[in-house]
Amino acid sequence: GAVVSQHPSRVICKSGTSVKIECRSLDFQATTMFWYRQFPKQSLMLMATSNEGSKATYEQGVEKDKFLINHASLTLSTLTVTSAHPEDSSFYICSARFGVGDLYNEQFFGPGTRLTVL
Amino acid sequence: GESVGLHLPTLSVQEGDNSIINCAYSNSASDYFIWYKQESGKGPQFIIDIRSNMDKRQGQRVTVLLNKTVKHLSLQIAATQPGDSAVYFCAENIDPNTGGFKTIFGAGTRLFVKA
């Protein structure tokens, strides 16, 4: 299957700093990418949907000024957690999909990035 | 709001037995459902999917059943192995009427396989 990578896999930062997480589709062009957040022993919560070349669509309750998403190319999307605080510590997972309007297009998930804010 | 949820948060089975993981969904308009497996510290891994025009779909050692009448999904794993130990999520694709679909995950069930 298609491969999605994330970088870094782990990051530890001080409170108040910003952290950038990259999501790359390695062998396919991803028209749509998704960002999820997962707290320990909980499910994946969708944060935002990102279409290449356009602004991301954020889920209700997700601050767009705090979680900046850029989908500049068909193989790269970035999530920047600005002014991170300990409550932002979580497992961030991206996924990528080939198409936009096809209900049945499979998503391919990245391995996740563990963010710890001290 | 509408969501996908699970009946059992934890399931413990003996190696070699069959496992059944259940999921209830509330969005009657959902057309497509997926089961994912997530191992500790990793991203979700696709297991099997089913469209709403089907009742059953089989893969290798896995079967998904869909009962639209009661809005219920199940994942059956035959001859469960230690490598099947993980958290299993059901998910549904929904259309927010914005031209693209998004996937909403259920709460998850942790499967323990006893050797």
mmCIF file with all atom_site columns, C-alpha atoms in Angstrom:
data_model
loop_
_atom_site.group_PDB
_atom_site.id
_atom_site.type_symbol
_atom_site.label_atom_id
_atom_site.label_alt_id
_atom_site.label_comp_id
_atom_site.label_asym_id
_atom_site.label_entity_id
_atom_site.label_seq_id
_atom_site.pdbx_PDB_ins_code
_atom_site.Cartn_x
_atom_site.Cartn_y
_atom_site.Cartn_z
_atom_site.occupancy
_atom_site.B_iso_or_equiv
_atom_site.pdbx_formal_charge
_atom_site.auth_seq_id
_atom_site.auth_comp_id
_atom_site.auth_asym_id
_atom_site.auth_atom_id
_atom_site.pdbx_PDB_model_num
ATOM 1   C CA . GLY A 1 1   ? 0.000   0.000   0.000  1.00 0.00 ? 1   GLY A CA 1
ATOM 2   C CA . ALA A 1 2   ? 0.843   3.661   -0.148 1.00 0.00 ? 2   ALA A CA 1
ATOM 3   C CA . VAL A 1 3   ? 3.262   5.026   2.430  1.00 0.00 ? 3   VAL A CA 1
ATOM 4   C CA . VAL A 1 4   ? 2.855   8.107   4.574  1.00 0.00 ? 4   VAL A CA 1
ATOM 5   C CA . SER A 1 5   ? 5.681   9.341   6.752  1.00 0.00 ? 5   SER A CA 1
ATOM 6   C CA . GLN A 1 6   ? 5.800   11.818  9.600  1.00 0.00 ? 6   GLN A CA 1
ATOM 7   C CA . HIS A 1 7   ? 8.684   13.769  10.987 1.00 0.00 ? 7   HIS A CA 1
ATOM 8   C CA . PRO A 1 8   ? 9.690   13.958  13.714 1.00 0.00 ? 8   PRO A CA 1
ATOM 9   C CA . SER A 1 9   ? 8.454   10.792  15.387 1.00 0.00 ? 9   SER A CA 1
ATOM 10  C CA . ARG A 1 10  ? 8.988   12.327  18.810 1.00 0.00 ? 10  ARG A CA 1
ATOM 11  C CA . VAL A 1 11  ? 9.506   15.871  19.971 1.00 0.00 ? 11  VAL A CA 1
ATOM 12  C CA . ILE A 1 12  ? 9.921   17.415  23.386 1.00 0.00 ? 12  ILE A CA 1
ATOM 13  C CA . CYS A 1 13  ? 9.684   21.162  23.684 1.00 0.00 ? 13  CYS A CA 1
ATOM 14  C CA . LYS A 1 14  ? 9.386   23.869  26.282 1.00 0.00 ? 14  LYS A CA 1
ATOM 15  C CA . SER A 1 15  ? 6.112   25.589  26.975 1.00 0.00 ? 15  SER A CA 1
ATOM 16  C CA . GLY A 1 16  ? 5.616   28.612  24.753 1.00 0.00 ? 16  GLY A CA 1
ATOM 17  C CA . THR A 1 17  ? 7.624   27.366  21.807 1.00 0.00 ? 17  THR A CA 1
ATOM 18  C CA . SER A 1 18  ? 6.262   26.337  18.421 1.00 0.00 ? 18  SER A CA 1
ATOM 19  C CA . VAL A 1 19  ? 6.634   22.895  16.913 1.00 0.00 ? 19  VAL A CA 1
ATOM 20  C CA . LYS A 1 20  ? 6.285   21.876  13.279 1.00 0.00 ? 20  LYS A CA 1
ATOM 21  C CA . ILE A 1 21  ? 5.267   18.367  12.257 1.00 0.00 ? 21  ILE A CA 1
ATOM 22  C CA . GLU A 1 22  ? 5.620   17.187  8.675  1.00 0.00 ? 22  GLU A CA 1
ATOM 23  C CA . CYS A 1 23  ? 3.449   14.665  6.889  1.00 0.00 ? 23  CYS A CA 1
ATOM 24  C CA . ARG A 1 24  ? 4.603   13.282  3.555  1.00 0.00 ? 24  ARG A CA 1
ATOM 25  C CA . SER A 1 25  ? 3.034   10.912  1.057  1.00 0.00 ? 25  SER A CA 1
ATOM 26  C CA . LEU A 1 26  ? 6.032   9.042   -0.275 1.00 0.00 ? 26  LEU A CA 1
ATOM 27  C CA . ASP A 1 27  ? 4.743   7.281   -3.357 1.00 0.00 ? 27  ASP A CA 1
ATOM 28  C CA . PHE A 1 28  ? 1.497   8.971   -4.293 1.00 0.00 ? 28  PHE A CA 1
ATOM 29  C CA . GLN A 1 29  ? -0.007  12.395  -4.671 1.00 0.00 ? 29  GLN A CA 1
ATOM 30  C CA . ALA A 1 30  ? -2.291  13.268  -1.808 1.00 0.00 ? 30  ALA A CA 1
ATOM 31  C CA . THR A 1 31  ? -4.996  15.687  -2.771 1.00 0.00 ? 31  THR A CA 1
ATOM 32  C CA . THR A 1 32  ? -6.364  15.578  0.750  1.00 0.00 ? 32  THR A CA 1
ATOM 33  C CA . MET A 1 33  ? -4.586  15.182  4.054  1.00 0.00 ? 33  MET A CA 1
ATOM 34  C CA . PHE A 1 34  ? -6.086  14.911  7.508  1.00 0.00 ? 34  PHE A CA 1
ATOM 35  C CA . TRP A 1 35  ? -4.675  15.712  10.924 1.00 0.00 ? 35  TRP A CA 1
ATOM 36  C CA . TYR A 1 36  ? -5.777  13.823  14.005 1.00 0.00 ? 36  TYR A CA 1
ATOM 37  C CA . ARG A 1 37  ? -4.930  14.121  17.673 1.00 0.00 ? 37  ARG A CA 1
ATOM 38  C CA . GLN A 1 38  ? -5.014  11.201  20.056 1.00 0.00 ? 38  GLN A CA 1
ATOM 39  C CA . PHE A 1 39  ? -4.756  11.439  23.833 1.00 0.00 ? 39  PHE A CA 1
ATOM 40  C CA . PRO A 1 40  ? -3.726  8.368   25.847 1.00 0.00 ? 40  PRO A CA 1
ATOM 41  C CA . LYS A 1 41  ? -6.283  5.568   25.818 1.00 0.00 ? 41  LYS A CA 1
ATOM 42  C CA . GLN A 1 42  ? -8.610  7.608   23.652 1.00 0.00 ? 42  GLN A CA 1
ATOM 43  C CA . SER A 1 43  ? -9.715  7.565   20.068 1.00 0.00 ? 43  SER A CA 1
ATOM 44  C CA . LEU A 1 44  ? -8.434  9.620   17.178 1.00 0.00 ? 44  LEU A CA 1
ATOM 45  C CA . MET A 1 45  ? -10.081 13.014  17.007 1.00 0.00 ? 45  MET A CA 1
ATOM 46  C CA . LEU A 1 46  ? -10.102 14.757  13.655 1.00 0.00 ? 46  LEU A CA 1
ATOM 47  C CA . MET A 1 47  ? -8.586  18.211  13.883 1.00 0.00 ? 47  MET A CA 1
ATOM 48  C CA . ALA A 1 48  ? -8.673  19.422  10.319 1.00 0.00 ? 48  ALA A CA 1
ATOM 49  C CA . THR A 1 49  ? -8.935  18.498  6.660  1.00 0.00 ? 49  THR A CA 1
ATOM 50  C CA . SER A 1 50  ? -6.353  19.915  4.321  1.00 0.00 ? 50  SER A CA 1
ATOM 51  C CA . ASN A 1 51  ? -6.706  20.119  0.561  1.00 0.00 ? 51  ASN A CA 1
ATOM 52  C CA . GLU A 1 52  ? -3.664  20.977  -1.523 1.00 0.00 ? 52  GLU A CA 1
ATOM 53  C CA . GLY A 1 53  ? -3.551  24.630  -2.449 1.00 0.00 ? 53  GLY A CA 1
ATOM 54  C CA . SER A 1 54  ? -6.430  25.732  -0.269 1.00 0.00 ? 54  SER A CA 1
ATOM 55  C CA . LYS A 1 55  ? -7.067  26.629  3.349  1.00 0.00 ? 55  LYS A CA 1
ATOM 56  C CA . ALA A 1 56  ? -7.606  23.851  5.824  1.00 0.00 ? 56  ALA A CA 1
ATOM 57  C CA . THR A 1 57  ? -11.057 23.128  7.205  1.00 0.00 ? 57  THR A CA 1
ATOM 58  C CA . TYR A 1 58  ? -10.942 22.870  10.979 1.00 0.00 ? 58  TYR A CA 1
ATOM 59  C CA . GLU A 1 59  ? -13.260 20.829  13.156 1.00 0.00 ? 59  GLU A CA 1
ATOM 60  C CA . GLN A 1 60  ? -15.366 22.552  15.740 1.00 0.00 ? 60  GLN A CA 1
ATOM 61  C CA . GLY A 1 61  ? -13.364 23.438  18.827 1.00 0.00 ? 61  GLY A CA 1
ATOM 62  C CA . VAL A 1 62  ? -9.961  23.337  17.105 1.00 0.00 ? 62  VAL A CA 1
ATOM 63  C CA . GLU A 1 63  ? -8.208  26.705  17.131 1.00 0.00 ? 63  GLU A CA 1
ATOM 64  C CA . LYS A 1 64  ? -6.941  27.456  13.662 1.00 0.00 ? 64  LYS A CA 1
ATOM 65  C CA . ASP A 1 65  ? -4.532  30.120  14.924 1.00 0.00 ? 65  ASP A CA 1
ATOM 66  C CA . LYS A 1 66  ? -2.970  27.648  17.310 1.00 0.00 ? 66  LYS A CA 1
ATOM 67  C CA . PHE A 1 67  ? -2.756  24.698  14.927 1.00 0.00 ? 67  PHE A CA 1
ATOM 68  C CA . LEU A 1 68  ? -1.492  26.069  11.645 1.00 0.00 ? 68  LEU A CA 1
ATOM 69  C CA . ILE A 1 69  ? -1.825  23.728  8.705  1.00 0.00 ? 69  ILE A CA 1
ATOM 70  C CA . ASN A 1 70  ? -0.111  24.178  5.379  1.00 0.00 ? 70  ASN A CA 1
ATOM 71  C CA . HIS A 1 71  ? -0.620  21.850  2.415  1.00 0.00 ? 71  HIS A CA 1
ATOM 72  C CA . ALA A 1 72  ? 1.715   23.441  -0.087 1.00 0.00 ? 72  ALA A CA 1
ATOM 73  C CA . SER A 1 73  ? 2.267   20.463  -2.344 1.00 0.00 ? 73  SER A CA 1
ATOM 74  C CA . LEU A 1 74  ? 0.626   17.168  -3.234 1.00 0.00 ? 74  LEU A CA 1
ATOM 75  C CA . THR A 1 75  ? 3.099   15.279  -1.088 1.00 0.00 ? 75  THR A CA 1
ATOM 76  C CA . LEU A 1 76  ? 3.568   17.483  1.967  1.00 0.00 ? 76  LEU A CA 1
ATOM 77  C CA . SER A 1 77  ? 1.388   18.903  4.695  1.00 0.00 ? 77  SER A CA 1
ATOM 78  C CA . THR A 1 78  ? 2.670   20.530  7.862  1.00 0.00 ? 78  THR A CA 1
ATOM 79  C CA . LEU A 1 79  ? 1.052   21.091  11.233 1.00 0.00 ? 79  LEU A CA 1
ATOM 80  C CA . THR A 1 80  ? 2.545   23.790  13.422 1.00 0.00 ? 80  THR A CA 1
ATOM 81  C CA . VAL A 1 81  ? 1.544   23.880  17.059 1.00 0.00 ? 81  VAL A CA 1
ATOM 82  C CA . THR A 1 82  ? 2.108   27.492  18.054 1.00 0.00 ? 82  THR A CA 1
ATOM 83  C CA . SER A 1 83  ? 2.917   28.553  21.604 1.00 0.00 ? 83  SER A CA 1
ATOM 84  C CA . ALA A 1 84  ? 2.629   24.980  22.788 1.00 0.00 ? 84  ALA A CA 1
ATOM 85  C CA . HIS A 1 85  ? 1.488   24.251  26.338 1.00 0.00 ? 85  HIS A CA 1
ATOM 86  C CA . PRO A 1 86  ? 1.501   21.027  28.359 1.00 0.00 ? 86  PRO A CA 1
ATOM 87  C CA . GLU A 1 87  ? -2.146  20.370  27.479 1.00 0.00 ? 87  GLU A CA 1
ATOM 88  C CA . ASP A 1 88  ? -1.101  20.165  23.819 1.00 0.00 ? 88  ASP A CA 1
ATOM 89  C CA . SER A 1 89  ? 0.977   17.084  24.609 1.00 0.00 ? 89  SER A CA 1
ATOM 90  C CA . SER A 1 90  ? -0.523  14.340  22.525 1.00 0.00 ? 90  SER A CA 1
ATOM 91  C CA . PHE A 1 91  ? -0.014  11.879  19.683 1.00 0.00 ? 91  PHE A CA 1
ATOM 92  C CA . TYR A 1 92  ? -0.540  13.647  16.363 1.00 0.00 ? 92  TYR A CA 1
ATOM 93  C CA . ILE A 1 93  ? -1.358  11.488  13.353 1.00 0.00 ? 93  ILE A CA 1
ATOM 94  C CA . CYS A 1 94  ? -1.779  12.485  9.745  1.00 0.00 ? 94  CYS A CA 1
ATOM 95  C CA . SER A 1 95  ? -3.417  10.614  6.918  1.00 0.00 ? 95  SER A CA 1
ATOM 96  C CA . ALA A 1 96  ? -3.492  11.108  3.182  1.00 0.00 ? 96  ALA A CA 1
ATOM 97  C CA . ARG A 1 97  ? -5.964  10.262  0.466  1.00 0.00 ? 97  ARG A CA 1
ATOM 98  C CA . PHE A 1 98  ? -5.766  10.205  -3.316 1.00 0.00 ? 98  PHE A CA 1
ATOM 99  C CA . GLY A 1 99  ? -8.993  11.958  -4.229 1.00 0.00 ? 99  GLY A CA 1
ATOM 100 C CA . VAL A 1 100 ? -11.355 14.616  -2.966 1.00 0.00 ? 100 VAL A CA 1
ATOM 101 C CA . GLY A 1 101 ? -14.912 13.600  -3.660 1.00 0.00 ? 101 GLY A CA 1
ATOM 102 C CA . ASP A 1 102 ? -14.799 9.821   -3.703 1.00 0.00 ? 102 ASP A CA 1
ATOM 103 C CA . LEU A 1 103 ? -16.361 8.381   -0.578 1.00 0.00 ? 103 LEU A CA 1
ATOM 104 C CA . TYR A 1 104 ? -14.497 5.131   -0.881 1.00 0.00 ? 104 TYR A CA 1
ATOM 105 C CA . ASN A 1 105 ? -10.972 6.405   -1.404 1.00 0.00 ? 105 ASN A CA 1
ATOM 106 C CA . GLU A 1 106 ? -8.794  4.723   1.165  1.00 0.00 ? 106 GLU A CA 1
ATOM 107 C CA . GLN A 1 107 ? -6.832  6.796   3.640  1.00 0.00 ? 107 GLN A CA 1
ATOM 108 C CA . PHE A 1 108 ? -3.237  5.974   4.467  1.00 0.00 ? 108 PHE A CA 1
ATOM 109 C CA . PHE A 1 109 ? -2.033  6.875   7.927  1.00 0.00 ? 109 PHE A CA 1
ATOM 110 C CA . GLY A 1 110 ? 1.326   8.084   9.070  1.00 0.00 ? 110 GLY A CA 1
ATOM 111 C CA . PRO A 1 111 ? 3.122   6.540   12.072 1.00 0.00 ? 111 PRO A CA 1
ATOM 112 C CA . GLY A 1 112 ? 2.306   9.468   14.334 1.00 0.00 ? 112 GLY A CA 1
ATOM 113 C CA . THR A 1 113 ? 4.308   12.108  16.182 1.00 0.00 ? 113 THR A CA 1
ATOM 114 C CA . ARG A 1 114 ? 4.501   12.100  19.961 1.00 0.00 ? 114 ARG A CA 1
ATOM 115 C CA . LEU A 1 115 ? 4.592   15.677  21.251 1.00 0.00 ? 115 LEU A CA 1
ATOM 116 C CA . THR A 1 116 ? 5.548   16.355  24.840 1.00 0.00 ? 116 THR A CA 1
ATOM 117 C CA . VAL A 1 117 ? 5.415   19.920  26.088 1.00 0.00 ? 117 VAL A CA 1
ATOM 118 C CA . LEU A 1 118 ? 7.268   20.556  29.331 1.00 0.00 ? 118 LEU A CA 1
ATOM 119 C CA . GLY B 2 1   ? -23.843 15.106  17.739 1.00 0.00 ? 1   GLY B CA 1
ATOM 120 C CA . GLU B 2 2   ? -23.793 11.892  15.791 1.00 0.00 ? 2   GLU B CA 1
ATOM 121 C CA . SER B 2 3   ? -20.913 9.569   16.465 1.00 0.00 ? 3   SER B CA 1
ATOM 122 C CA . VAL B 2 4   ? -19.575 6.101   16.165 1.00 0.00 ? 4   VAL B CA 1
ATOM 123 C CA . GLY B 2 5   ? -19.184 4.174   19.406 1.00 0.00 ? 5   GLY B CA 1
ATOM 124 C CA . LEU B 2 6   ? -18.300 0.781   20.754 1.00 0.00 ? 6   LEU B CA 1
ATOM 125 C CA . HIS B 2 7   ? -20.025 -1.599  23.127 1.00 0.00 ? 7   HIS B CA 1
ATOM 126 C CA . LEU B 2 8   ? -16.927 -3.181  24.711 1.00 0.00 ? 8   LEU B CA 1
ATOM 127 C CA . PRO B 2 9   ? -13.815 -1.240  25.664 1.00 0.00 ? 9   PRO B CA 1
ATOM 128 C CA . THR B 2 10  ? -11.721 -4.348  26.425 1.00 0.00 ? 10  THR B CA 1
ATOM 129 C CA . LEU B 2 11  ? -11.818 -7.879  25.092 1.00 0.00 ? 11  LEU B CA 1
ATOM 130 C CA . SER B 2 12  ? -9.639  -10.745 26.261 1.00 0.00 ? 12  SER B CA 1
ATOM 131 C CA . VAL B 2 13  ? -9.524  -13.977 24.242 1.00 0.00 ? 13  VAL B CA 1
ATOM 132 C CA . GLN B 2 14  ? -7.509  -17.156 24.224 1.00 0.00 ? 14  GLN B CA 1
ATOM 133 C CA . GLU B 2 15  ? -5.104  -17.707 21.388 1.00 0.00 ? 15  GLU B CA 1
ATOM 134 C CA . GLY B 2 16  ? -6.808  -19.711 18.674 1.00 0.00 ? 16  GLY B CA 1
ATOM 135 C CA . ASP B 2 17  ? -10.307 -18.605 19.606 1.00 0.00 ? 17  ASP B CA 1
ATOM 136 C CA . ASN B 2 18  ? -12.426 -16.318 17.472 1.00 0.00 ? 18  ASN B CA 1
ATOM 137 C CA . SER B 2 19  ? -12.815 -12.658 18.463 1.00 0.00 ? 19  SER B CA 1
ATOM 138 C CA . ILE B 2 20  ? -15.831 -10.466 17.885 1.00 0.00 ? 20  ILE B CA 1
ATOM 139 C CA . ILE B 2 21  ? -15.567 -6.709  18.287 1.00 0.00 ? 21  ILE B CA 1
ATOM 140 C CA . ASN B 2 22  ? -18.747 -4.689  18.094 1.00 0.00 ? 22  ASN B CA 1
ATOM 141 C CA . CYS B 2 23  ? -19.534 -1.134  17.097 1.00 0.00 ? 23  CYS B CA 1
ATOM 142 C CA . ALA B 2 24  ? -22.696 0.950   17.058 1.00 0.00 ? 24  ALA B CA 1
ATOM 143 C CA . TYR B 2 25  ? -23.084 3.945   14.827 1.00 0.00 ? 25  TYR B CA 1
ATOM 144 C CA . SER B 2 26  ? -25.712 6.640   14.922 1.00 0.00 ? 26  SER B CA 1
ATOM 145 C CA . ASN B 2 27  ? -25.410 8.368   11.548 1.00 0.00 ? 27  ASN B CA 1
ATOM 146 C CA . SER B 2 28  ? -28.030 6.584   9.473  1.00 0.00 ? 28  SER B CA 1
ATOM 147 C CA . ALA B 2 29  ? -26.762 8.323   6.341  1.00 0.00 ? 29  ALA B CA 1
ATOM 148 C CA . SER B 2 30  ? -23.289 6.788   6.559  1.00 0.00 ? 30  SER B CA 1
ATOM 149 C CA . ASP B 2 31  ? -22.404 4.813   3.456  1.00 0.00 ? 31  ASP B CA 1
ATOM 150 C CA . TYR B 2 32  ? -18.972 3.473   4.191  1.00 0.00 ? 32  TYR B CA 1
ATOM 151 C CA . PHE B 2 33  ? -17.379 1.890   7.228  1.00 0.00 ? 33  PHE B CA 1
ATOM 152 C CA . ILE B 2 34  ? -13.842 0.876   8.001  1.00 0.00 ? 34  ILE B CA 1
ATOM 153 C CA . TRP B 2 35  ? -12.106 -1.142  10.696 1.00 0.00 ? 35  TRP B CA 1
ATOM 154 C CA . TYR B 2 36  ? -8.621  -0.125  11.777 1.00 0.00 ? 36  TYR B CA 1
ATOM 155 C CA . LYS B 2 37  ? -6.040  -1.778  13.996 1.00 0.00 ? 37  LYS B CA 1
ATOM 156 C CA . GLN B 2 38  ? -3.696  0.354   16.049 1.00 0.00 ? 38  GLN B CA 1
ATOM 157 C CA . GLU B 2 39  ? -0.674  -0.993  17.852 1.00 0.00 ? 39  GLU B CA 1
ATOM 158 C CA . SER B 2 40  ? 0.907   0.952   20.665 1.00 0.00 ? 40  SER B CA 1
ATOM 159 C CA . GLY B 2 41  ? 2.710   4.065   19.471 1.00 0.00 ? 41  GLY B CA 1
ATOM 160 C CA . LYS B 2 42  ? 1.776   3.568   15.836 1.00 0.00 ? 42  LYS B CA 1
ATOM 161 C CA . GLY B 2 43  ? -0.732  4.946   13.369 1.00 0.00 ? 43  GLY B CA 1
ATOM 162 C CA . PRO B 2 44  ? -3.928  3.077   12.476 1.00 0.00 ? 44  PRO B CA 1
ATOM 163 C CA . GLN B 2 45  ? -3.684  0.245   10.014 1.00 0.00 ? 45  GLN B CA 1
ATOM 164 C CA . PHE B 2 46  ? -6.512  -0.526  7.604  1.00 0.00 ? 46  PHE B CA 1
ATOM 165 C CA . ILE B 2 47  ? -8.056  -3.946  8.146  1.00 0.00 ? 47  ILE B CA 1
ATOM 166 C CA . ILE B 2 48  ? -11.235 -4.163  6.148  1.00 0.00 ? 48  ILE B CA 1
ATOM 167 C CA . ASP B 2 49  ? -14.038 -1.962  4.887  1.00 0.00 ? 49  ASP B CA 1
ATOM 168 C CA . ILE B 2 50  ? -17.650 -2.353  3.901  1.00 0.00 ? 50  ILE B CA 1
ATOM 169 C CA . ARG B 2 51  ? -20.100 -0.305  1.908  1.00 0.00 ? 51  ARG B CA 1
ATOM 170 C CA . SER B 2 52  ? -23.659 0.218   3.029  1.00 0.00 ? 52  SER B CA 1
ATOM 171 C CA . ASN B 2 53  ? -25.047 -1.856  0.144  1.00 0.00 ? 53  ASN B CA 1
ATOM 172 C CA . MET B 2 54  ? -23.395 -4.945  1.638  1.00 0.00 ? 54  MET B CA 1
ATOM 173 C CA . ASP B 2 55  ? -24.141 -7.000  4.761  1.00 0.00 ? 55  ASP B CA 1
ATOM 174 C CA . LYS B 2 56  ? -20.916 -8.941  4.965  1.00 0.00 ? 56  LYS B CA 1
ATOM 175 C CA . ARG B 2 57  ? -17.409 -8.802  3.677  1.00 0.00 ? 57  ARG B CA 1
ATOM 176 C CA . GLN B 2 58  ? -14.591 -11.232 4.237  1.00 0.00 ? 58  GLN B CA 1
ATOM 177 C CA . GLY B 2 59  ? -10.866 -10.816 4.223  1.00 0.00 ? 59  GLY B CA 1
ATOM 178 C CA . GLN B 2 60  ? -8.012  -12.939 5.400  1.00 0.00 ? 60  GLN B CA 1
ATOM 179 C CA . ARG B 2 61  ? -9.101  -14.216 8.843  1.00 0.00 ? 61  ARG B CA 1
ATOM 180 C CA . VAL B 2 62  ? -11.382 -11.201 9.239  1.00 0.00 ? 62  VAL B CA 1
ATOM 181 C CA . THR B 2 63  ? -15.041 -10.664 8.503  1.00 0.00 ? 63  THR B CA 1
ATOM 182 C CA . VAL B 2 64  ? -17.052 -7.480  8.850  1.00 0.00 ? 64  VAL B CA 1
ATOM 183 C CA . LEU B 2 65  ? -20.795 -7.618  9.312  1.00 0.00 ? 65  LEU B CA 1
ATOM 184 C CA . LEU B 2 66  ? -23.087 -4.654  8.836  1.00 0.00 ? 66  LEU B CA 1
ATOM 185 C CA . ASN B 2 67  ? -26.629 -4.510  10.174 1.00 0.00 ? 67  ASN B CA 1
ATOM 186 C CA . LYS B 2 68  ? -28.170 -1.304  8.941  1.00 0.00 ? 68  LYS B CA 1
ATOM 187 C CA . THR B 2 69  ? -31.481 -1.975  10.664 1.00 0.00 ? 69  THR B CA 1
ATOM 188 C CA . VAL B 2 70  ? -29.925 -1.594  14.094 1.00 0.00 ? 70  VAL B CA 1
ATOM 189 C CA . LYS B 2 71  ? -26.919 0.428   12.938 1.00 0.00 ? 71  LYS B CA 1
ATOM 190 C CA . HIS B 2 72  ? -24.399 -2.101  14.124 1.00 0.00 ? 72  HIS B CA 1
ATOM 191 C CA . LEU B 2 73  ? -21.013 -3.217  12.844 1.00 0.00 ? 73  LEU B CA 1
ATOM 192 C CA . SER B 2 74  ? -18.893 -6.102  13.961 1.00 0.00 ? 74  SER B CA 1
ATOM 193 C CA . LEU B 2 75  ? -15.411 -7.340  13.237 1.00 0.00 ? 75  LEU B CA 1
ATOM 194 C CA . GLN B 2 76  ? -14.770 -11.031 13.533 1.00 0.00 ? 76  GLN B CA 1
ATOM 195 C CA . ILE B 2 77  ? -11.228 -12.324 13.750 1.00 0.00 ? 77  ILE B CA 1
ATOM 196 C CA . ALA B 2 78  ? -10.793 -16.036 13.224 1.00 0.00 ? 78  ALA B CA 1
ATOM 197 C CA . ALA B 2 79  ? -8.147  -18.047 15.079 1.00 0.00 ? 79  ALA B CA 1
ATOM 198 C CA . THR B 2 80  ? -6.921  -15.031 17.020 1.00 0.00 ? 80  THR B CA 1
ATOM 199 C CA . GLN B 2 81  ? -3.151  -14.797 17.340 1.00 0.00 ? 81  GLN B CA 1
ATOM 200 C CA . PRO B 2 82  ? -0.919  -12.894 19.783 1.00 0.00 ? 82  PRO B CA 1
ATOM 201 C CA . GLY B 2 83  ? -0.070  -10.505 16.955 1.00 0.00 ? 83  GLY B CA 1
ATOM 202 C CA . ASP B 2 84  ? -3.710  -9.473  16.852 1.00 0.00 ? 84  ASP B CA 1
ATOM 203 C CA . SER B 2 85  ? -3.379  -7.791  20.235 1.00 0.00 ? 85  SER B CA 1
ATOM 204 C CA . ALA B 2 86  ? -4.053  -4.118  19.603 1.00 0.00 ? 86  ALA B CA 1
ATOM 205 C CA . VAL B 2 87  ? -6.771  -1.490  19.777 1.00 0.00 ? 87  VAL B CA 1
ATOM 206 C CA . TYR B 2 88  ? -9.431  -1.803  17.122 1.00 0.00 ? 88  TYR B CA 1
ATOM 207 C CA . PHE B 2 89  ? -11.444 1.145   15.879 1.00 0.00 ? 89  PHE B CA 1
ATOM 208 C CA . CYS B 2 90  ? -14.473 1.251   13.694 1.00 0.00 ? 90  CYS B CA 1
ATOM 209 C CA . ALA B 2 91  ? -14.824 4.375   11.621 1.00 0.00 ? 91  ALA B CA 1
ATOM 210 C CA . GLU B 2 92  ? -17.294 5.885   9.225  1.00 0.00 ? 92  GLU B CA 1
ATOM 211 C CA . ASN B 2 93  ? -16.847 8.227   6.321  1.00 0.00 ? 93  ASN B CA 1
ATOM 212 C CA . ILE B 2 94  ? -19.264 11.109  6.381  1.00 0.00 ? 94  ILE B CA 1
ATOM 213 C CA . ASP B 2 95  ? -19.898 13.867  3.913  1.00 0.00 ? 95  ASP B CA 1
ATOM 214 C CA . PRO B 2 96  ? -19.975 17.303  5.522  1.00 0.00 ? 96  PRO B CA 1
ATOM 215 C CA . ASN B 2 97  ? -21.367 18.710  2.265  1.00 0.00 ? 97  ASN B CA 1
ATOM 216 C CA . THR B 2 98  ? -18.147 20.575  1.584  1.00 0.00 ? 98  THR B CA 1
ATOM 217 C CA . GLY B 2 99  ? -17.045 18.531  -1.395 1.00 0.00 ? 99  GLY B CA 1
ATOM 218 C CA . GLY B 2 100 ? -14.904 16.136  0.603  1.00 0.00 ? 100 GLY B CA 1
ATOM 219 C CA . PHE B 2 101 ? -15.403 13.265  3.005  1.00 0.00 ? 101 PHE B CA 1
ATOM 220 C CA . LYS B 2 102 ? -13.948 12.849  6.458  1.00 0.00 ? 102 LYS B CA 1
ATOM 221 C CA . THR B 2 103 ? -13.464 9.826   8.641  1.00 0.00 ? 103 THR B CA 1
ATOM 222 C CA . ILE B 2 104 ? -14.831 9.762   12.176 1.00 0.00 ? 104 ILE B CA 1
ATOM 223 C CA . PHE B 2 105 ? -13.455 7.174   14.585 1.00 0.00 ? 105 PHE B CA 1
ATOM 224 C CA . GLY B 2 106 ? -15.286 5.254   17.272 1.00 0.00 ? 106 GLY B CA 1
ATOM 225 C CA . ALA B 2 107 ? -14.054 4.886   20.834 1.00 0.00 ? 107 ALA B CA 1
ATOM 226 C CA . GLY B 2 108 ? -11.961 1.740   20.290 1.00 0.00 ? 108 GLY B CA 1
ATOM 227 C CA . THR B 2 109 ? -11.724 -1.731  21.808 1.00 0.00 ? 109 THR B CA 1
ATOM 228 C CA . ARG B 2 110 ? -8.510  -3.139  23.217 1.00 0.00 ? 110 ARG B CA 1
ATOM 229 C CA . LEU B 2 111 ? -8.029  -6.775  22.317 1.00 0.00 ? 111 LEU B CA 1
ATOM 230 C CA . PHE B 2 112 ? -5.811  -8.921  24.543 1.00 0.00 ? 112 PHE B CA 1
ATOM 231 C CA . VAL B 2 113 ? -4.816  -12.318 23.245 1.00 0.00 ? 113 VAL B CA 1
ATOM 232 C CA . LYS B 2 114 ? -3.755  -14.786 25.911 1.00 0.00 ? 114 LYS B CA 1
ATOM 233 C CA . ALA B 2 115 ? -1.213  -17.391 24.893 1.00 0.00 ? 115 ALA B CA 1
#
